[in-house]
Short mmCIF file of C-alpha atoms in Angstrom, two decimals:
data_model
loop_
_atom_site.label_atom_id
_atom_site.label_comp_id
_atom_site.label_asym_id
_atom_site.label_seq_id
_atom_site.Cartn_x
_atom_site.Cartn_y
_atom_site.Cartn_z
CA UNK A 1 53.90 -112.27 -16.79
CA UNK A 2 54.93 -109.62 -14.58
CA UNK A 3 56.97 -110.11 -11.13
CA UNK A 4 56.10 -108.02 -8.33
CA UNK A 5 55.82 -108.25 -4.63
CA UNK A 6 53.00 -109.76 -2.66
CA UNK A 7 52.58 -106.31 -1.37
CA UNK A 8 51.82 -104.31 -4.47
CA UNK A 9 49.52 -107.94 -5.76
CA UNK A 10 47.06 -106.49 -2.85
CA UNK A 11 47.65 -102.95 -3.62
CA UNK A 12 46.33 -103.98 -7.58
CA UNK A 13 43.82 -105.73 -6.19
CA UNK A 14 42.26 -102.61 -4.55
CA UNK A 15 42.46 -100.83 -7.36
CA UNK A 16 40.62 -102.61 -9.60
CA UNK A 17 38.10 -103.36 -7.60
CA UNK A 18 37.98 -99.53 -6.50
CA UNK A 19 37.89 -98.97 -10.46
CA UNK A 20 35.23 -101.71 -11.01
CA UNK A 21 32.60 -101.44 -8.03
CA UNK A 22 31.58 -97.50 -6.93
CA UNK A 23 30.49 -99.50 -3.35
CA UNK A 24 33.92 -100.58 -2.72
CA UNK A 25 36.25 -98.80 -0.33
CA UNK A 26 39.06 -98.84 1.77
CA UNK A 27 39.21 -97.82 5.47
CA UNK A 28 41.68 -98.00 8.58
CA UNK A 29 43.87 -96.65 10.63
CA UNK A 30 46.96 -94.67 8.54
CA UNK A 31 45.48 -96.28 5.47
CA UNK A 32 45.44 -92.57 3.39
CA UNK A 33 47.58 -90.36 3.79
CA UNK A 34 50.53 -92.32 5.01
CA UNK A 35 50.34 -95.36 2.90
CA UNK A 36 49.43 -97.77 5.31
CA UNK A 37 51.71 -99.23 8.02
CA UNK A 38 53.11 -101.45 5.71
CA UNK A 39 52.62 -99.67 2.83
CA UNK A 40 49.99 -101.90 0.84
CA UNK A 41 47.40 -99.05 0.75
CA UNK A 42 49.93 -96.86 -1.30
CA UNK A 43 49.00 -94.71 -3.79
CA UNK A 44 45.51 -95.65 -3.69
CA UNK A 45 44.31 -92.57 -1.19
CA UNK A 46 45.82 -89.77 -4.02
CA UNK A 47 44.35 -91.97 -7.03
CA UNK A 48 40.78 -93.03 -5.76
CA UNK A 49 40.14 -89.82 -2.87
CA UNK A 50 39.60 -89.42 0.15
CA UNK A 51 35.79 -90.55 0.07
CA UNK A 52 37.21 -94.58 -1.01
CA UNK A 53 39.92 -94.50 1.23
CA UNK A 54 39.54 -93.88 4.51
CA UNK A 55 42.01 -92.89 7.74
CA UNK A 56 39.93 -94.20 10.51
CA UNK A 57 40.61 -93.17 14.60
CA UNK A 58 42.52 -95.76 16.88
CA UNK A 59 39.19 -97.50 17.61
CA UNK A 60 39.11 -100.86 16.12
CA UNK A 61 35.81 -101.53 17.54
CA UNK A 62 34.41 -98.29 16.05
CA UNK A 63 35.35 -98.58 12.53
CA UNK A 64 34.47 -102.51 12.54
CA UNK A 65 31.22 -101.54 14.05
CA UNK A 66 31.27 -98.89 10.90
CA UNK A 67 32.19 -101.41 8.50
CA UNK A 68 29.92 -104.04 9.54
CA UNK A 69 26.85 -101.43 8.78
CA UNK A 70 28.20 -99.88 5.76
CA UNK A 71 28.08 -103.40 4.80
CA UNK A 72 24.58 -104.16 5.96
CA UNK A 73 23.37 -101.20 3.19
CA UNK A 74 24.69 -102.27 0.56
CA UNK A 75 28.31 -100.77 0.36
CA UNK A 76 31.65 -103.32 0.53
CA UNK A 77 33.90 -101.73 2.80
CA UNK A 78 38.33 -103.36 3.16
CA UNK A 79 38.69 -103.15 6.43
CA UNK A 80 42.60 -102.35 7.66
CA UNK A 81 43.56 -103.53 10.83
CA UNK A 82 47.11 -103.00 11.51
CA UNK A 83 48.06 -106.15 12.89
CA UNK A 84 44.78 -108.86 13.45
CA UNK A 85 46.60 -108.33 17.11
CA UNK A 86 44.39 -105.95 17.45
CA UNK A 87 41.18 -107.72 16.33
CA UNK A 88 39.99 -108.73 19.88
CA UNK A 89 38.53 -105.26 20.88
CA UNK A 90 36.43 -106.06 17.75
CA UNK A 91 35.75 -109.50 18.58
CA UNK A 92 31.59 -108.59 19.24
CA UNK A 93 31.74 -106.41 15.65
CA UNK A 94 33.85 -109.62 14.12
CA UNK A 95 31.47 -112.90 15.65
CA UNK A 96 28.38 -111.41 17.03
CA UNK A 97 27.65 -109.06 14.20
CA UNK A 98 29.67 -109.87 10.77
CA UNK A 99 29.75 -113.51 11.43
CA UNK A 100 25.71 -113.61 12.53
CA UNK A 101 23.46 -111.15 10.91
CA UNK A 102 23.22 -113.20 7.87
CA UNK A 103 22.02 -116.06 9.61
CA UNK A 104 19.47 -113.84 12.62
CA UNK A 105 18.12 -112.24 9.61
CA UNK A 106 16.76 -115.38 7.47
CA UNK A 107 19.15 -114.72 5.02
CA UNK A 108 17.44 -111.43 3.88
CA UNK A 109 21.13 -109.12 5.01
CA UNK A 110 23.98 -109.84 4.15
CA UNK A 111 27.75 -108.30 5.03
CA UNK A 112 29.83 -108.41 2.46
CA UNK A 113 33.31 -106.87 4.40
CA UNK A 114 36.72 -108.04 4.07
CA UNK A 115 38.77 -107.29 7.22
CA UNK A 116 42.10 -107.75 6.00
CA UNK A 117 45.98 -107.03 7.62
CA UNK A 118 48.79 -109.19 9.04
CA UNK A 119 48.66 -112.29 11.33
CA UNK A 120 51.97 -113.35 12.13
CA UNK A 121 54.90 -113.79 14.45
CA UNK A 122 58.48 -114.13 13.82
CA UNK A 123 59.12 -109.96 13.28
CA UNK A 124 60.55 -109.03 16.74
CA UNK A 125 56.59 -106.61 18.02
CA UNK A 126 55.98 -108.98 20.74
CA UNK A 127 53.35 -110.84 22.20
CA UNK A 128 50.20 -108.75 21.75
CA UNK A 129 51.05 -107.67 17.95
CA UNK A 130 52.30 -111.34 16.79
CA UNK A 131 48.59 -113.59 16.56
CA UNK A 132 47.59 -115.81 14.29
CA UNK A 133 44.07 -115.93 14.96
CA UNK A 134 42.77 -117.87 11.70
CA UNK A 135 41.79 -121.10 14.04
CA UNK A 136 39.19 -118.68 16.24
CA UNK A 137 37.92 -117.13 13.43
CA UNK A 138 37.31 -119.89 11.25
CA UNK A 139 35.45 -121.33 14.62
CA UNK A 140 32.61 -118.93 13.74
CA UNK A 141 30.11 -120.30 11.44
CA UNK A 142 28.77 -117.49 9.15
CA UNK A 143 32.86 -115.83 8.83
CA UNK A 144 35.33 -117.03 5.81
CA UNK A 145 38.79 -117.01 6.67
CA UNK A 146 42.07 -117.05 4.15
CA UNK A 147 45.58 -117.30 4.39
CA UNK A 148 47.34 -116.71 0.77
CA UNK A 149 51.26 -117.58 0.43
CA UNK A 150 52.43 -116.23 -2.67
CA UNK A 151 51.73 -112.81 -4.75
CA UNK A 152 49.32 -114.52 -7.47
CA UNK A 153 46.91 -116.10 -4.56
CA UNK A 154 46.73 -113.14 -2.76
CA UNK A 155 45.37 -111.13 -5.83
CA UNK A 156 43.20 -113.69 -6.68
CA UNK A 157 41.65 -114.29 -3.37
CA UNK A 158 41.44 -110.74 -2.26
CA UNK A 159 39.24 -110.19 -5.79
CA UNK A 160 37.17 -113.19 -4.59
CA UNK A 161 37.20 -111.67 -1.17
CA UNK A 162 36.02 -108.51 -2.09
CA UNK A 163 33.33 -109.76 -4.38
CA UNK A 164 31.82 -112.55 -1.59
CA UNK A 165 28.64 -111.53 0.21
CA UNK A 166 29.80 -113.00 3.59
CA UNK A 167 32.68 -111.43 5.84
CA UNK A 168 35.98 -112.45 4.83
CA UNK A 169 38.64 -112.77 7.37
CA UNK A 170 42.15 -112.38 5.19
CA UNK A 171 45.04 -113.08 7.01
CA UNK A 172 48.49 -111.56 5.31
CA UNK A 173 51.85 -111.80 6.24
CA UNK A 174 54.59 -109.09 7.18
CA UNK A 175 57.18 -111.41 6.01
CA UNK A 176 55.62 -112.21 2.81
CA UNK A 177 55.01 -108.49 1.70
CA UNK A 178 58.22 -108.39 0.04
CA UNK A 179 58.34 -111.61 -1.69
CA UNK A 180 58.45 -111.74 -5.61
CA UNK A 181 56.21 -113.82 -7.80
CA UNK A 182 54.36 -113.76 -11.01
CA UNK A 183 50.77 -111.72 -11.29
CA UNK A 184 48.68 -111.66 -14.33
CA UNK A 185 47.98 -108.04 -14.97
CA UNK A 186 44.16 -107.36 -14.93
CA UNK A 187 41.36 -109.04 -12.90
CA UNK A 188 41.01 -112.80 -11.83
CA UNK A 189 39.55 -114.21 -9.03
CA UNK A 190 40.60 -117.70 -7.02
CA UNK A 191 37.82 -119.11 -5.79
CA UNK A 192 37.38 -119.46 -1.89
CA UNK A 193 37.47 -122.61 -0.45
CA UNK A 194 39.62 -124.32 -3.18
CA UNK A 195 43.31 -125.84 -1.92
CA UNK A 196 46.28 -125.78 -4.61
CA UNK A 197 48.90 -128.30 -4.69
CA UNK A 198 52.04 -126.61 -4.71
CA UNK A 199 54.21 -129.44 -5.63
CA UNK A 200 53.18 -132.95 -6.58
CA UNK A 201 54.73 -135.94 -4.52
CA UNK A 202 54.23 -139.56 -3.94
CA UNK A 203 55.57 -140.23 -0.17
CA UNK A 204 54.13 -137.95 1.75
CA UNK A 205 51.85 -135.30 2.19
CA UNK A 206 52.68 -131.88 3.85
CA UNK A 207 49.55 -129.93 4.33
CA UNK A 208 49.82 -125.79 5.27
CA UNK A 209 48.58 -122.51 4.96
CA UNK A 210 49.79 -118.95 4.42
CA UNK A 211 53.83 -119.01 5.11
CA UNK A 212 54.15 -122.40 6.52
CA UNK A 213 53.20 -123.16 2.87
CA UNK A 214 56.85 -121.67 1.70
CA UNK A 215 58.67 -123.54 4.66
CA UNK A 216 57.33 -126.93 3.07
CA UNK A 217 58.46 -126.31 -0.36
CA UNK A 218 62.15 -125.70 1.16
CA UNK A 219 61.54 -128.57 2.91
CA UNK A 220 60.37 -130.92 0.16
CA UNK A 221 63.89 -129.87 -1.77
CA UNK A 222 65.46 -131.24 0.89
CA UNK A 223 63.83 -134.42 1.06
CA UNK A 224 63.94 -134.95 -2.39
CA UNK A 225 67.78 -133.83 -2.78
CA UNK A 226 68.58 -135.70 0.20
CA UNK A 227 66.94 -138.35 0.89
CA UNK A 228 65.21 -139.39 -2.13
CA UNK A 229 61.61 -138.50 -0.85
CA UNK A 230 58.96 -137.00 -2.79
CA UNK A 231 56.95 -134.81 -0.67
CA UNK A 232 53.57 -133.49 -1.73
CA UNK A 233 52.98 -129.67 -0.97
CA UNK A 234 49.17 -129.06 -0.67
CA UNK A 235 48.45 -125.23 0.15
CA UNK A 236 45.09 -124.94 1.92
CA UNK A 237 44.59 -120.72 1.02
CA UNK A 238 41.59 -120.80 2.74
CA UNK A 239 40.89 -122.48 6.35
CA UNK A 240 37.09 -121.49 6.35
CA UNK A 241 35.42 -122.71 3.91
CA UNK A 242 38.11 -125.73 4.09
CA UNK A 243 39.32 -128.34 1.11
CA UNK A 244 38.58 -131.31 2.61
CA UNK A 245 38.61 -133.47 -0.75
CA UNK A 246 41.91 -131.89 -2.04
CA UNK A 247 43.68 -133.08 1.57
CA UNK A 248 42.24 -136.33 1.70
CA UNK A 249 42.71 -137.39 -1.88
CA UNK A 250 46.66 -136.59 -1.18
CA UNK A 251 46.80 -138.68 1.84
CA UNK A 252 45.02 -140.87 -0.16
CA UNK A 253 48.28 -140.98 -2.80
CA UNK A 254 50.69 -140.73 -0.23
CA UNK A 255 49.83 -142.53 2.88
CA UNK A 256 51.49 -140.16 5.26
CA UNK A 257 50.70 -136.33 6.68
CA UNK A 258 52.97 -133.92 8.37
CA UNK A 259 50.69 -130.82 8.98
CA UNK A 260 52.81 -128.09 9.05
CA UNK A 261 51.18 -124.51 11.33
CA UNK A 262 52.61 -120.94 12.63
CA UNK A 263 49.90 -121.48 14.57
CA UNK A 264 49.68 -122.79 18.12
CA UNK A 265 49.18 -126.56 18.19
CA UNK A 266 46.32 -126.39 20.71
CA UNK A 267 42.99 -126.19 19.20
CA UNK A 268 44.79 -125.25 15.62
CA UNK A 269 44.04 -125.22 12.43
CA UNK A 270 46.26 -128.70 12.42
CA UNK A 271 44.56 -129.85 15.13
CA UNK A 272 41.09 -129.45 12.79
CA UNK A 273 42.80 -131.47 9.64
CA UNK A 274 44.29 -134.37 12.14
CA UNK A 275 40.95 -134.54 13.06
CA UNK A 276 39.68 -134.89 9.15
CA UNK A 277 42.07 -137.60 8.71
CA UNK A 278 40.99 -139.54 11.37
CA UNK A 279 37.59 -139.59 10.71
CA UNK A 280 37.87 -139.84 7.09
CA UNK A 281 41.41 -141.29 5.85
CA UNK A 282 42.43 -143.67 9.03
CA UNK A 283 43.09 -146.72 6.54
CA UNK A 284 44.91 -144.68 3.67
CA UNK A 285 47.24 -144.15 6.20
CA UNK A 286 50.80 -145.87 6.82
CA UNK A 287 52.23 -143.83 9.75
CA UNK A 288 50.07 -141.46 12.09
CA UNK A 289 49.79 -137.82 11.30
CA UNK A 290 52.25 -135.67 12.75
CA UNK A 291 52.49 -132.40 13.29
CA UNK A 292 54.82 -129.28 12.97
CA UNK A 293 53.62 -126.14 15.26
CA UNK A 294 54.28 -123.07 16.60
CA UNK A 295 55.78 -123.27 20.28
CA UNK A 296 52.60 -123.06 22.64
CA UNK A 297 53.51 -120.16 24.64
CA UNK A 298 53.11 -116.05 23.75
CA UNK A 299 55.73 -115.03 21.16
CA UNK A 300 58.68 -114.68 22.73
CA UNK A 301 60.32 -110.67 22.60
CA UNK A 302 63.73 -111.84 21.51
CA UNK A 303 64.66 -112.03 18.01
CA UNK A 304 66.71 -115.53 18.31
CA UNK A 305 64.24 -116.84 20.31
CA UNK A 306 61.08 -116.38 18.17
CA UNK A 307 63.00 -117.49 15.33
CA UNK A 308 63.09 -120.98 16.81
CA UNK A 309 59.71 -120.63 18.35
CA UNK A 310 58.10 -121.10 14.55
CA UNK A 311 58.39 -124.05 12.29
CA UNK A 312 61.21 -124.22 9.65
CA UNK A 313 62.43 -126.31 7.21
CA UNK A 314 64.78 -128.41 9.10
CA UNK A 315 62.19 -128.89 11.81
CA UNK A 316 59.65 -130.29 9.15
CA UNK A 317 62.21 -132.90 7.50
CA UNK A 318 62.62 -134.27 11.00
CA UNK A 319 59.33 -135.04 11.28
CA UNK A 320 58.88 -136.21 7.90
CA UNK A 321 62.16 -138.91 8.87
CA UNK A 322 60.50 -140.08 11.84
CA UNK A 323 57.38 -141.19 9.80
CA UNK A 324 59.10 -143.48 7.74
#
């Protein structure tokens, strides 16, 4: 099977669904003619024309507004943003209109978009370029949101993303574009909704999305190298629709959770699964649930800083020790 990077996974992706569906196209800002900021566009604007792939102006509210009716006739426009940063001048396009028409219209339109681009910190742009906003999003009834963490899911789920007739909110990573893994050539599709367990375990359960999902597989080779315990590694991929059967029936195996989140911790996506577990797995447990989060403040400008501001490896074997 081939190895590439996460990056060109999304950039194949594209393609073939550019190749497959004549409604399909591409659209934001620097997208064409330069690549892409991050270069996962590349190639795509000389191959496919400038009719499928589209630079946009600095207007994010514009060309959502523009996706979200493209989308309403019929077409199934990627939408680029640069960094999801700068989703919130979008925000009415995103909630009001992508996440609602479906719904205000009796089911009879639909808006099948994917606004796509990456939602992280830990890359030294500052506060208003470093969001993770998968826990407002996925607040919105009506909007899908998904975080892959290695090359093959994001293929997969950007197929499935493409294809789905609601919005899909996909959330990459800068410091995942580079990564190596293996990717079927041709088409496949991972279905929304649907967790993966990364690693199977028997003491305890670490539960993440997107990066975070990486950070508890070097964690869980510590434990088990270590300390002789056998964590479970259950990737969530998407937050919205969410896997609640997957998470509980590892809790259910292990007895103990450690949710791991580069998000914040207040209202996050770990606050959401705590909650699950409560409601649904309070006597499987052995220890409470316990969390590993982002620092609750803005990212923080300097480099050494920030690095400590998001969860890592060491941090998440601490937690898992004090549980036992």
């Amino acid at each position: 099977m081939p190895l590439i990077t996460y990056r060109q996974a999304l950039n194949d992706a594209f393609a073939e669904e550019l190749t497959r569906d004549e409604n399909v196209f591409l659209m934001g800002e620097e997208v064409a003619q330069y690549n892409g900021a991050y270069k996962v566009t590349e190639g795509l604007w000389k191959r496919f024309g400038c009719k499928r792939v589209i630079d946009t102006p600095i207007s994010e509210a514009a060309f959502l507004g523009l996706g979200v009716g493209a989308a309403m006739m019929g077409l199934r426009p990627v939408v680029e943003l640069m960094f999801w940063s700068f989703a919130y001048v979008g925000f009415d396009q995103i909630i009001n209109n992508a996440g609602c028409i479906r719904y205000m219209s009796g089911g009879l339109i639909n808006v099948p978009m994917v606004i796509r681009g990456p939602a992280n910190g830990g890359t030294n742009v500052g506060a208003t370029h470093s969001h993770t906003p998968e826990n407002f999003l996925a607040n919105t009834p009506g909007l899908k949101v998904v975080c892959p963490a290695t090359p093959y899911d994001a293929k997969g789920l950007m197929i499935a993303s493409i294809r789905d007739n609601d919005t899909v909110c996909f959330m990459e990573n800068t410091l995942l574009y580079g990564d190596l893994g293996e990717v079927p050539d041709g088409s496949y599709t991972i279905p929304l909704g649907v967790a993966d367990v990364k690693r199977e375990g028997l003491d305890v359960s670490l539960i993440a999305h997107g990066r975070a999902v990486l950070t508890c597989l070097a964690a869980a080779e510590i434990l088990a190298t270590e300390h002789g315990i056998e964590a479970e590694v259950v990737d969530l991929r998407s937050i919205r629709p969410l896997d609640e059967e997957t998470i509980l029936n590892s809790v259910a195996k292990t007895h103990r959770a450690v949710l791991v989140d580069e998000n914040k911790p207040f209202c996050g996506v770990s606050a959401q699964i705590a909650a699950l577990l409560a409601e649904h797995a309070f006597d499987d447990l052995d220890a409470p649930v316990l969390r590993v989060t982002a620092l609750d403040a803005p990212a923080i400008y300097s480099m050494p800083l920030e690095k400590l501001q998001l969860p890592d490896a060491q941090a998440v074997v601490a937690k898992v020790l004090s549980s036992f």
